[in-house]
CSV table of C-alpha atoms in Angstrom, one decimal:
chain,number,residue,atom,x,y,z
A,1,MET,CA,168.3,240.7,65.4
A,2,ASP,CA,167.0,241.8,68.8
A,3,ALA,CA,164.0,244.2,68.9
A,4,ILE,CA,165.9,246.5,71.2
A,5,GLU,CA,169.6,246.8,72.0
A,6,ILE,CA,170.6,249.3,74.6
A,7,GLU,CA,174.2,250.1,75.4
A,8,ASN,CA,175.3,252.4,78.4
A,9,LEU,CA,172.2,254.5,77.9
A,10,THR,CA,172.3,257.6,80.3
A,11,LYS,CA,170.2,260.6,80.8
A,12,ASN,CA,171.3,263.3,83.2
A,13,TYR,CA,169.2,266.2,84.5
A,14,ASN,CA,171.3,268.9,86.3
A,15,GLY,CA,174.0,266.4,87.2
A,16,THR,CA,171.6,263.7,88.4
A,17,ALA,CA,171.3,260.5,86.4
A,18,ALA,CA,167.6,259.7,85.8
A,19,VAL,CA,168.8,256.8,83.7
A,20,ASP,CA,172.3,255.5,84.6
A,21,SER,CA,174.3,253.5,82.1
A,22,ILE,CA,171.7,250.9,81.2
A,23,ASN,CA,172.5,247.9,79.1
A,24,LEU,CA,169.7,245.7,77.9
A,25,ARG,CA,168.5,243.5,75.1
A,26,ILE,CA,164.9,242.7,74.3
A,27,LYS,CA,164.0,239.9,72.0
A,28,GLN,CA,161.5,240.0,69.1
A,29,ALA,CA,157.9,239.5,70.1
A,30,GLU,CA,158.8,239.5,73.8
A,31,LEU,CA,156.5,241.0,76.4
A,32,PHE,CA,159.0,242.8,78.6
A,33,GLY,CA,158.4,244.7,81.8
A,34,LEU,CA,160.3,247.6,83.4
A,35,LEU,CA,159.3,247.5,87.0
A,36,GLY,CA,160.1,250.3,89.4
A,37,PRO,CA,158.7,253.0,91.7
A,38,ASN,CA,157.7,256.4,90.5
A,39,GLY,CA,160.8,258.4,89.6
A,40,ALA,CA,162.9,255.3,89.0
A,41,GLY,CA,163.7,256.3,85.4
A,42,LYS,CA,161.2,254.1,83.5
A,43,THR,CA,159.5,256.9,81.6
A,44,THR,CA,162.8,258.6,80.8
A,45,MET,CA,164.1,255.4,79.3
A,46,ILE,CA,160.9,254.9,77.2
A,47,SER,CA,161.1,258.6,76.1
A,48,MET,CA,164.7,258.1,74.9
A,49,LEU,CA,163.8,254.8,73.1
A,50,SER,CA,160.8,256.5,71.4
A,51,THR,CA,163.0,259.5,70.3
A,52,ILE,CA,161.2,262.1,72.4
A,53,LEU,CA,164.3,262.7,74.5
A,54,LYS,CA,167.9,262.7,73.5
A,55,PRO,CA,170.2,260.6,75.6
A,56,SER,CA,173.1,262.3,77.5
A,57,SER,CA,175.3,259.4,76.5
A,58,GLY,CA,175.1,255.8,75.3
A,59,ASN,CA,173.3,254.3,72.4
A,60,ALA,CA,170.2,252.3,71.6
A,61,LYS,CA,168.9,250.5,68.5
A,62,ILE,CA,165.3,249.7,67.6
A,63,ASN,CA,165.1,246.8,65.2
A,64,GLY,CA,168.7,247.5,64.3
A,65,ILE,CA,168.1,251.3,63.7
A,66,ASN,CA,169.9,253.8,65.9
A,67,ILE,CA,167.6,256.0,67.8
A,68,SER,CA,169.3,259.1,66.4
A,69,TYR,CA,167.5,258.3,63.1
A,70,GLN,CA,164.3,259.7,64.5
A,71,ASN,CA,161.9,259.3,61.6
A,72,SER,CA,162.9,255.8,60.8
A,73,VAL,CA,162.5,254.7,64.4
A,74,ARG,CA,159.2,256.5,64.8
A,75,LYS,CA,157.7,254.5,61.9
A,76,LEU,CA,158.6,251.3,63.7
A,77,ILE,CA,157.2,252.1,67.1
A,78,GLY,CA,153.8,252.7,68.7
A,79,ILE,CA,153.5,254.4,72.1
A,80,VAL,CA,150.9,254.7,74.8
A,81,PHE,CA,151.9,257.4,77.1
A,82,GLN,CA,151.4,257.4,80.9
A,83,ASP,CA,149.3,260.6,80.8
A,84,PRO,CA,146.3,260.9,78.6
A,85,SER,CA,147.1,262.0,75.0
A,86,LEU,CA,143.8,262.0,73.2
A,87,ASP,CA,142.0,265.0,71.8
A,88,ASP,CA,138.9,265.1,73.9
A,89,GLU,CA,137.0,267.4,71.4
A,90,LEU,CA,137.3,264.8,68.7
A,91,THR,CA,135.5,261.4,68.4
A,92,GLY,CA,137.4,258.2,68.8
A,93,MET,CA,137.3,257.7,65.0
A,94,GLU,CA,138.6,261.2,64.4
A,95,ASN,CA,141.5,260.7,66.8
A,96,LEU,CA,142.4,257.5,64.9
A,97,THR,CA,142.0,259.1,61.5
A,98,PHE,CA,144.3,262.0,62.5
A,99,HIS,CA,146.9,259.5,63.7
A,100,SER,CA,146.7,257.6,60.4
A,101,LYS,CA,147.4,260.9,58.6
A,102,LEU,CA,150.4,261.7,60.8
A,103,TYR,CA,151.8,258.3,59.7
A,104,HIS,CA,151.0,258.9,56.0
A,105,MET,CA,148.7,255.8,55.8
A,106,PRO,CA,146.9,255.4,52.5
A,107,HIS,CA,143.1,256.1,52.8
A,108,GLU,CA,141.8,252.6,52.1
A,109,LEU,CA,144.4,250.9,54.4
A,110,SER,CA,143.7,253.5,57.1
A,111,LYS,CA,139.9,252.7,57.0
A,112,LYS,CA,140.5,249.0,57.2
A,113,ARG,CA,143.1,249.3,60.0
A,114,ILE,CA,140.9,251.7,62.1
A,115,ASN,CA,138.1,249.1,61.9
A,116,ASP,CA,140.5,246.3,62.9
A,117,VAL,CA,142.0,248.1,65.9
A,118,LEU,CA,138.6,249.3,67.1
A,119,LYS,CA,137.4,245.7,67.0
A,120,LEU,CA,140.4,244.5,68.8
A,121,VAL,CA,139.8,246.9,71.8
A,122,ASP,CA,136.0,246.5,71.7
A,123,LEU,CA,135.2,250.1,70.8
A,124,GLU,CA,133.5,249.6,67.4
A,125,GLY,CA,130.2,250.9,68.7
A,126,LYS,CA,131.6,253.9,70.4
A,127,SER,CA,133.9,255.3,67.7
A,128,LYS,CA,131.6,258.1,66.8
A,129,MET,CA,131.3,259.4,70.4
A,130,LEU,CA,133.4,262.4,71.5
A,131,VAL,CA,136.3,261.1,73.5
A,132,LYS,CA,135.4,263.4,76.4
A,133,THR,CA,132.3,261.2,77.0
A,134,TYR,CA,134.5,258.0,77.3
A,135,SER,CA,135.3,256.4,80.6
A,136,GLY,CA,139.0,256.1,81.8
A,137,GLY,CA,139.2,252.5,80.6
A,138,MET,CA,137.7,253.3,77.2
A,139,LYS,CA,140.2,256.1,76.7
A,140,ARG,CA,143.1,253.8,77.6
A,141,ARG,CA,141.8,251.2,75.1
A,142,LEU,CA,141.5,253.8,72.4
A,143,GLU,CA,145.1,254.9,73.1
A,144,ILE,CA,146.2,251.3,72.8
A,145,ALA,CA,144.2,251.1,69.5
A,146,ARG,CA,145.9,254.3,68.3
A,147,GLY,CA,149.3,253.0,69.2
A,148,LEU,CA,148.7,249.9,67.1
A,149,LEU,CA,147.1,251.6,64.1
A,150,HIS,CA,150.2,252.0,62.0
A,151,HIS,CA,151.2,248.4,62.6
A,152,PRO,CA,154.2,249.1,64.8
A,153,LYS,CA,156.8,246.4,65.3
A,154,ILE,CA,157.4,247.5,68.8
A,155,LEU,CA,154.8,248.9,71.2
A,156,PHE,CA,155.7,250.9,74.3
A,157,LEU,CA,153.1,251.0,77.1
A,158,ASP,CA,154.0,253.5,79.8
A,159,GLU,CA,152.0,252.6,82.9
A,160,PRO,CA,149.1,251.3,80.8
A,161,THR,CA,146.7,250.7,83.7
A,162,LEU,CA,147.6,253.6,86.0
A,163,GLY,CA,144.6,254.9,87.8
A,164,LEU,CA,142.2,252.3,86.4
A,165,ASP,CA,139.8,250.2,88.5
A,166,PRO,CA,140.8,246.5,89.0
A,167,GLN,CA,138.1,245.2,86.6
A,168,THR,CA,139.2,247.5,83.8
A,169,ARG,CA,142.9,246.8,84.6
A,170,ARG,CA,142.1,243.0,84.0
A,171,HIS,CA,140.5,243.8,80.7
A,172,ILE,CA,143.5,245.8,79.6
A,173,TRP,CA,145.8,243.0,80.6
A,174,GLU,CA,143.9,240.6,78.4
A,175,TYR,CA,144.2,243.0,75.5
A,176,ILE,CA,147.9,243.3,76.0
A,177,LYS,CA,148.3,239.5,76.1
A,178,LYS,CA,146.1,239.0,73.1
A,179,LEU,CA,148.1,241.6,71.1
A,180,ASN,CA,151.4,240.0,72.0
A,181,LYS,CA,150.2,236.6,71.1
A,182,GLU,CA,148.1,237.4,67.9
A,183,GLU,CA,150.0,240.3,66.4
A,184,LYS,CA,153.5,239.1,67.5
A,185,ILE,CA,154.4,242.6,68.6
A,186,THR,CA,157.3,243.3,70.9
A,187,ILE,CA,155.8,245.0,73.9
A,188,ILE,CA,157.7,247.0,76.5
A,189,LEU,CA,155.6,248.1,79.4
A,190,THR,CA,156.5,250.1,82.4
A,191,THR,CA,154.7,249.5,85.6
A,192,HIS,CA,154.9,249.8,89.4
A,193,TYR,CA,152.2,247.2,89.9
A,194,MET,CA,153.7,243.9,90.9
A,195,GLU,CA,150.8,241.8,89.9
A,196,GLU,CA,150.8,243.4,86.5
A,197,ALA,CA,154.4,242.7,85.8
A,198,ASP,CA,154.0,239.2,87.3
A,199,TYR,CA,150.9,238.3,85.2
A,200,LEU,CA,152.0,239.8,81.9
A,201,CYS,CA,155.7,239.9,81.4
A,202,LYS,CA,157.9,237.1,80.1
A,203,ARG,CA,160.9,239.0,81.5
A,204,ILE,CA,161.2,241.8,83.9
A,205,ALA,CA,163.9,244.4,84.6
A,206,ILE,CA,163.7,245.8,88.1
A,207,ILE,CA,164.8,249.4,87.8
A,208,ASP,CA,165.7,251.7,90.7
A,209,HIS,CA,167.4,255.1,90.8
A,210,GLY,CA,168.0,254.8,87.1
A,211,LYS,CA,169.8,251.5,87.2
A,212,ILE,CA,168.7,247.9,86.4
A,213,VAL,CA,169.2,246.0,89.6
A,214,ALA,CA,167.7,242.7,88.6
A,215,LEU,CA,166.7,241.1,85.3
A,216,GLY,CA,165.0,237.8,84.5
A,217,THR,CA,161.7,235.9,84.2
A,218,PRO,CA,159.3,236.3,87.1
A,219,LYS,CA,160.0,232.7,88.0
A,220,LYS,CA,163.7,233.0,87.9
A,221,LEU,CA,163.7,236.3,89.9
A,222,LYS,CA,161.5,234.7,92.6
A,223,SER,CA,163.8,231.6,92.8
A,224,SER,CA,166.8,233.9,93.3
A,225,ILE,CA,165.8,234.6,96.9
A,226,SER,CA,165.9,231.7,99.2
A,227,SER,CA,165.1,233.3,102.6
A,228,VAL,CA,161.4,233.3,102.0
A,229,LYS,CA,159.1,230.4,101.3
A,230,LYS,CA,157.0,231.1,98.1
A,231,PRO,CA,158.4,234.6,97.5
A,232,THR,CA,156.3,237.1,95.7
A,233,LEU,CA,157.6,239.6,93.1
A,234,GLU,CA,157.2,242.2,95.9
A,235,ASP,CA,159.7,240.2,98.0
A,236,VAL,CA,162.0,240.1,95.0
A,237,PHE,CA,161.8,243.9,94.6
A,238,ILE,CA,162.6,244.5,98.3
A,239,TRP,CA,165.4,242.0,98.2
A,240,TYR,CA,167.1,243.8,95.3
A,241,THR,CA,166.3,247.4,96.2
A,242,GLY,CA,166.1,247.5,100.0
A,243,HIS,CA,162.6,249.1,99.9
A,244,ALA,CA,159.1,248.3,99.0
A,245,ILE,CA,157.8,249.7,95.8
A,246,ARG,CA,154.6,251.1,97.2
A,247,ASP,CA,156.2,252.4,100.4
A,248,TYR,CA,159.0,254.0,98.5
A,249,GLU,CA,158.3,257.3,100.0
A,250,GLY,CA,156.8,255.9,103.2
A,251,PRO,CA,158.2,255.5,106.7
A,252,GLU,CA,161.6,253.9,106.9
A,253,LEU,CA,160.3,251.7,109.8
A,254,ASP,CA,158.1,249.9,107.3
A,255,ASN,CA,161.1,249.3,105.0
A,256,ILE,CA,163.1,247.9,107.9
A,257,ARG,CA,160.3,245.6,108.8
A,258,PHE,CA,160.1,244.4,105.2
A,259,ARG,CA,163.8,243.8,105.0
A,260,ALA,CA,163.8,242.0,108.4
A,261,ARG,CA,161.1,239.6,107.1
A,262,LEU,CA,163.3,238.7,104.1
A,263,GLY,CA,166.6,238.5,106.1
A,264,TRP,CA,168.0,241.2,103.9
A,265,LYS,CA,171.7,241.7,104.8
A,266,ARG,CA,173.1,244.0,102.2
B,1,MET,CA,139.3,273.2,62.3
B,2,ILE,CA,136.9,270.5,63.5
B,3,ARG,CA,137.5,271.7,67.1
B,4,PHE,CA,136.7,275.3,66.1
B,5,ILE,CA,133.5,274.3,64.3
B,6,ARG,CA,132.4,272.3,67.4
B,7,ALA,CA,133.2,275.1,69.8
B,8,ARG,CA,130.2,277.3,69.0
B,9,SER,CA,130.8,279.6,71.9
B,10,ARG,CA,134.3,280.3,70.6
B,11,ILE,CA,133.0,281.3,67.2
B,12,ILE,CA,130.4,283.6,68.8
B,13,THR,CA,132.9,285.2,71.2
B,14,SER,CA,135.5,285.7,68.5
B,15,LEU,CA,132.9,287.6,66.5
B,16,ALA,CA,131.2,289.4,69.3
B,17,MET,CA,134.0,291.7,70.4
B,18,PRO,CA,134.9,293.0,67.0
B,19,PHE,CA,131.1,293.4,66.3
B,20,PHE,CA,130.7,295.6,69.4
B,21,TRP,CA,133.7,297.6,68.5
B,22,LEU,CA,132.3,298.2,65.0
B,23,ILE,CA,128.9,299.2,66.4
B,24,PHE,CA,130.0,301.4,69.3
B,25,ILE,CA,133.2,302.9,67.9
B,26,GLY,CA,131.8,303.1,64.4
B,27,VAL,CA,128.6,304.9,65.4
B,28,GLY,CA,130.4,306.9,68.2
B,29,PHE,CA,133.3,308.3,66.1
B,30,GLY,CA,131.1,308.3,62.9
B,31,SER,CA,129.2,311.2,64.4
B,32,VAL,CA,132.5,313.2,64.9
B,33,VAL,CA,134.2,312.3,61.7
B,34,THR,CA,132.4,314.1,58.9
B,35,GLU,CA,134.8,314.2,55.9
B,36,MET,CA,134.4,310.4,55.2
B,37,ASN,CA,132.1,307.4,55.8
B,38,TYR,CA,133.7,306.2,59.1
B,39,ILE,CA,132.1,302.8,58.9
B,40,ASN,CA,133.8,302.3,55.5
B,41,PHE,CA,137.1,303.3,57.0
B,42,LEU,CA,136.6,301.3,60.2
B,43,ALA,CA,135.3,298.0,58.7
B,44,PRO,CA,138.7,296.8,57.3
B,45,GLY,CA,140.3,297.7,60.6
B,46,ILE,CA,137.8,295.6,62.5
B,47,ILE,CA,138.3,292.7,60.0
B,48,GLY,CA,142.0,293.1,60.7
B,49,MET,CA,141.2,293.0,64.4
B,50,ILE,CA,139.3,289.7,64.1
B,51,ILE,CA,142.2,288.2,62.2
B,52,LEU,CA,144.7,289.4,64.9
B,53,PHE,CA,142.7,288.0,67.8
B,54,THR,CA,141.7,284.7,66.1
B,55,SER,CA,145.2,284.1,64.8
B,56,ILE,CA,147.1,284.8,68.0
B,57,PHE,CA,144.7,282.7,70.1
B,58,SER,CA,145.1,279.8,67.6
B,59,GLY,CA,148.7,279.7,68.9
B,60,MET,CA,147.2,278.8,72.3
B,61,SER,CA,146.3,275.4,70.9
B,62,ILE,CA,149.9,274.4,71.5
B,63,ILE,CA,149.4,275.0,75.2
B,64,TRP,CA,146.2,273.1,75.3
B,65,ASP,CA,147.8,270.3,73.3
B,66,ARG,CA,150.7,270.2,75.8
B,67,GLN,CA,148.4,270.4,78.9
B,68,PHE,CA,146.2,267.6,77.6
B,69,GLY,CA,149.1,265.5,76.3
B,70,PHE,CA,148.1,265.6,72.7
B,71,LEU,CA,151.3,267.4,71.7
B,72,LYS,CA,153.3,264.3,72.6
B,73,GLU,CA,151.3,262.2,70.1
B,74,ILE,CA,152.2,264.7,67.4
B,75,LEU,CA,155.9,265.0,68.4
B,76,VAL,CA,156.4,261.3,68.3
B,77,ALA,CA,155.0,260.9,64.8
B,78,PRO,CA,157.3,260.5,61.8
B,79,VAL,CA,156.7,264.0,60.6
B,80,SER,CA,159.2,266.9,60.7
B,81,ARG,CA,158.7,269.6,63.3
B,82,SER,CA,158.6,272.2,60.6
B,83,SER,CA,155.6,270.5,58.9
B,84,ILE,CA,153.8,270.4,62.3
B,85,MET,CA,154.5,274.1,62.6
B,86,LEU,CA,153.3,274.8,59.0
B,87,GLY,CA,150.2,272.7,59.6
B,88,LYS,CA,149.3,274.7,62.7
B,89,VAL,CA,149.9,278.0,60.9
B,90,LEU,CA,147.7,277.0,57.9
B,91,GLY,CA,145.0,275.6,60.3
B,92,GLY,CA,145.0,278.8,62.4
B,93,ALA,CA,145.0,281.0,59.3
B,94,THR,CA,142.0,279.1,57.8
B,95,ILE,CA,140.0,279.7,61.0
B,96,ALA,CA,141.0,283.4,61.0
B,97,VAL,CA,140.0,283.9,57.4
B,98,VAL,CA,136.7,282.1,57.8
B,99,SER,CA,135.9,284.3,60.8
B,100,ALA,CA,137.0,287.4,58.9
B,101,LEU,CA,134.7,286.5,55.9
B,102,ILE,CA,131.8,286.1,58.3
B,103,MET,CA,132.7,289.5,59.7
B,104,ILE,CA,132.6,291.1,56.3
B,105,LEU,CA,129.1,289.9,55.8
B,106,ILE,CA,128.1,291.4,59.2
B,107,THR,CA,129.8,294.7,58.3
B,108,ILE,CA,127.9,294.8,55.0
B,109,LEU,CA,124.6,294.5,56.9
B,110,ILE,CA,125.6,297.4,59.1
B,111,GLY,CA,126.4,299.6,56.1
B,112,PHE,CA,129.9,298.9,54.9
B,113,ILE,CA,130.1,299.1,51.1
B,114,PRO,CA,133.2,297.2,49.8
B,115,ILE,CA,134.4,297.1,46.2
B,116,SER,CA,133.1,293.6,45.3
B,117,ILE,CA,136.1,292.7,43.1
B,118,GLY,CA,138.4,293.7,46.0
B,119,ILE,CA,137.4,290.6,48.0
B,120,VAL,CA,139.9,288.5,46.1
B,121,PRO,CA,143.1,290.5,47.0
B,122,ALA,CA,141.5,291.1,50.5
B,123,VAL,CA,141.5,287.3,51.1
B,124,ILE,CA,145.2,287.2,50.1
B,125,PHE,CA,146.0,290.0,52.7
B,126,MET,CA,143.9,288.1,55.3
B,127,ILE,CA,145.8,284.9,54.7
B,128,LEU,CA,149.2,286.6,55.0
B,129,THR,CA,148.3,288.7,58.0
B,130,ALA,CA,146.9,285.5,59.7
B,131,MET,CA,150.0,283.6,59.0
B,132,CYS,CA,152.1,286.3,60.7
B,133,PHE,CA,150.1,286.3,63.9
B,134,VAL,CA,149.5,282.6,64.1
B,135,SER,CA,153.3,282.2,63.9
B,136,ILE,CA,153.7,284.8,66.7
B,137,GLY,CA,151.1,283.0,68.8
B,138,LEU,CA,152.8,279.7,68.3
B,139,ILE,CA,156.3,281.0,68.9
B,140,ILE,CA,155.2,282.5,72.3
B,141,ALA,CA,153.0,279.6,73.2
B,142,SER,CA,155.8,277.0,72.5
B,143,LYS,CA,157.8,278.7,75.3
B,144,MET,CA,154.9,278.9,77.7
B,145,LYS,CA,153.8,276.3,80.2
B,146,SER,CA,150.4,277.7,81.3
B,147,MET,CA,147.5,279.4,79.7
B,148,GLU,CA,147.5,282.2,82.3
B,149,GLY,CA,151.1,283.1,81.3
B,150,PHE,CA,150.2,283.1,77.6
B,151,GLN,CA,147.2,285.3,78.2
B,152,MET,CA,149.2,287.8,80.2
B,153,VAL,CA,151.9,288.1,77.5
B,154,MET,CA,149.2,288.3,74.8
B,155,SER,CA,147.3,291.1,76.5
B,156,PHE,CA,150.6,293.2,76.5
B,157,LEU,CA,151.1,292.4,72.8
B,158,ILE,CA,147.6,292.5,71.2
B,159,MET,CA,146.5,296.0,72.2
B,160,PRO,CA,149.7,297.9,71.1
B,161,VAL,CA,149.7,295.9,67.9
B,162,PHE,CA,146.1,296.7,67.2
B,163,PHE,CA,146.2,300.4,68.1
B,164,LEU,CA,149.4,301.1,66.3
B,165,SER,CA,148.1,299.5,63.1
B,166,GLY,CA,145.9,302.4,62.1
B,167,ALA,CA,142.8,300.2,62.5
B,168,LEU,CA,140.8,303.0,64.2
B,169,PHE,CA,142.4,306.2,62.9
B,170,PRO,CA,144.4,307.2,59.8
B,171,LEU,CA,148.1,306.8,60.5
B,172,GLU,CA,149.0,309.8,58.3
B,173,ASN,CA,147.7,312.1,61.0
B,174,THR,CA,149.7,310.6,63.9
B,175,PRO,CA,153.1,311.9,65.1
B,176,GLN,CA,156.2,310.7,63.2
B,177,TRP,CA,157.5,308.5,66.2
B,178,MET,CA,154.2,306.6,66.2
B,179,GLN,CA,154.3,306.1,62.4
B,180,THR,CA,157.9,304.8,62.7
B,181,ILE,CA,156.8,302.2,65.3
B,182,ALA,CA,153.8,301.3,63.2
B,183,TYR,CA,156.1,300.4,60.2
B,184,PHE,CA,157.3,297.4,62.3
B,185,ASP,CA,153.8,296.1,62.9
B,186,PRO,CA,152.6,293.5,60.3
B,187,LEU,CA,149.0,294.4,61.1
B,188,THR,CA,149.7,298.0,59.7
B,189,TYR,CA,150.3,296.5,56.2
B,190,GLY,CA,147.5,293.9,56.6
B,191,ILE,CA,144.9,296.6,57.3
B,192,ASP,CA,146.3,299.0,54.7
B,193,GLY,CA,146.2,296.2,52.1
B,194,LEU,CA,142.6,295.4,53.2
B,195,ARG,CA,141.6,299.1,52.8
B,196,ALA,CA,143.4,299.3,49.4
B,197,SER,CA,141.4,296.2,48.2
B,198,LEU,CA,138.0,297.0,49.8
B,199,ILE,CA,137.7,300.8,49.7
B,200,SER,CA,140.6,302.0,47.5
B,201,HIS,CA,142.1,304.0,50.2
B,202,SER,CA,145.6,303.3,51.5
B,203,ILE,CA,148.8,304.9,52.8
B,204,PHE,CA,151.2,302.6,51.0
B,205,PRO,CA,151.1,301.2,47.5
B,206,LEU,CA,149.4,297.8,47.3
B,207,TRP,CA,152.7,296.1,46.2
B,208,LEU,CA,154.5,297.5,49.3
B,209,ASP,CA,151.7,296.1,51.6
B,210,LEU,CA,152.0,292.7,49.9
B,211,ALA,CA,155.8,292.7,49.9
B,212,ALA,CA,156.0,293.7,53.6
B,213,LEU,CA,153.5,291.0,54.6
B,214,LEU,CA,155.2,288.3,52.5
B,215,LEU,CA,158.5,289.2,54.2
B,216,PHE,CA,157.0,289.3,57.8
B,217,SER,CA,155.1,286.0,57.3
B,218,THR,CA,158.1,284.2,55.8
B,219,VAL,CA,160.5,285.3,58.5
B,220,LEU,CA,158.0,284.5,61.3
B,221,VAL,CA,157.1,281.1,59.9
B,222,LEU,CA,160.9,280.3,59.6
B,223,ILE,CA,161.5,281.4,63.2
B,224,GLY,CA,158.5,279.3,64.3
B,225,ALA,CA,159.9,276.3,62.4
B,226,CYS,CA,163.3,276.7,64.3
B,227,VAL,CA,161.5,277.0,67.6
B,228,PHE,CA,159.5,273.8,66.9
B,229,ARG,CA,162.6,271.9,65.9
B,230,ARG,CA,164.0,272.5,69.4
B,231,MET,CA,160.8,271.4,71.2
């Protein structure tokens, strides 16, 4: 059984498709990346899979359970949102305790698990501090710890390193790799950082205007374009979408230059 | 609740305004009203006021939770939206009742003489009144995106609800049209119930205050649960 099965999943907002008939399968314990610019539909897709949003049409299953069975799906998943979602007025420990109560975890198990996840993200010594005194990286690590607390089978990470400095970003990458390897959790992360997708993900789906335009391992995707020697993932992205991810809203001249370098003819 | 205890300034400000009302209105009108002890009449009204203010503003927590992203964490958990709503109502009501009990102690220091046995039914009235207004706060806040918008709506709501409830003056002496509107105000029954419990003076029989508040709180909690289910 695949961890995630998506069939023709669509979400429309006022007649515009934010996610447009997506079909996708993600294997158990896979570290899968959704790569695309802001507004490509990544967060909308994650929101549907995590039962926050109802799809306009189509279907998806999480570990064989249809996403319309909200509570059953919610027990299986953990999610780290793109925007901060911690209570700043509580301590790290209190945020985790509150989460354990939301997931009806028995007291003893909750205590053990909180210690385990705090250890995993190196926040043991800081758990009694108010979250408002944490740095951006510490908050992100606490959110990851919270997402893992109830032992989810599948973890969604929505832009996990957005706005973090390069050093903290590296640390978070190592945690994600460690999680996937040691806890055998299926991880689906969205990102618009090429190096992040390249470094972390076993497979990547390039998503643009709500559609998957390319799917495969970073190696396979890179080998699919022959016009450039040693292509990067950025070259792959431009090849399939016709624009650069970071210059998505930038001058068209830049995009033309990028496309010319690749010999892009479509 | 933890948030409330940590926000010392919030505790002080939530008590300060009713305290000033009690002092200035109580002493000011007390010199004019001669046929009864006005502080005794006013104190249950001021206790009702603190419940009204604290409860309605507890509803604001939803806007904070939404603005700071914490609401998403709650909405994605495997708990029903109705239980989230009920949890919020009970949390808000606890804060309101604790504030009201502190206020009772302050009013006693100022000269309020309650019937000691009346504290028990008074707490029941406090809980029910608080449940009504936390629900109203949550229902409005769930439809609001910004704190400014919520505060504007609330300022249009709080003052009429407070003045119409008979907190400051006996409703029996007001024109019929005013009394008719007051019958639709849950705070009227809350304050009347508090007066019946604490000073043995009321417009309605105790059972009617209790029944009206039970009805209001049940309906408002149910509407709140429906609104939360659609969030």
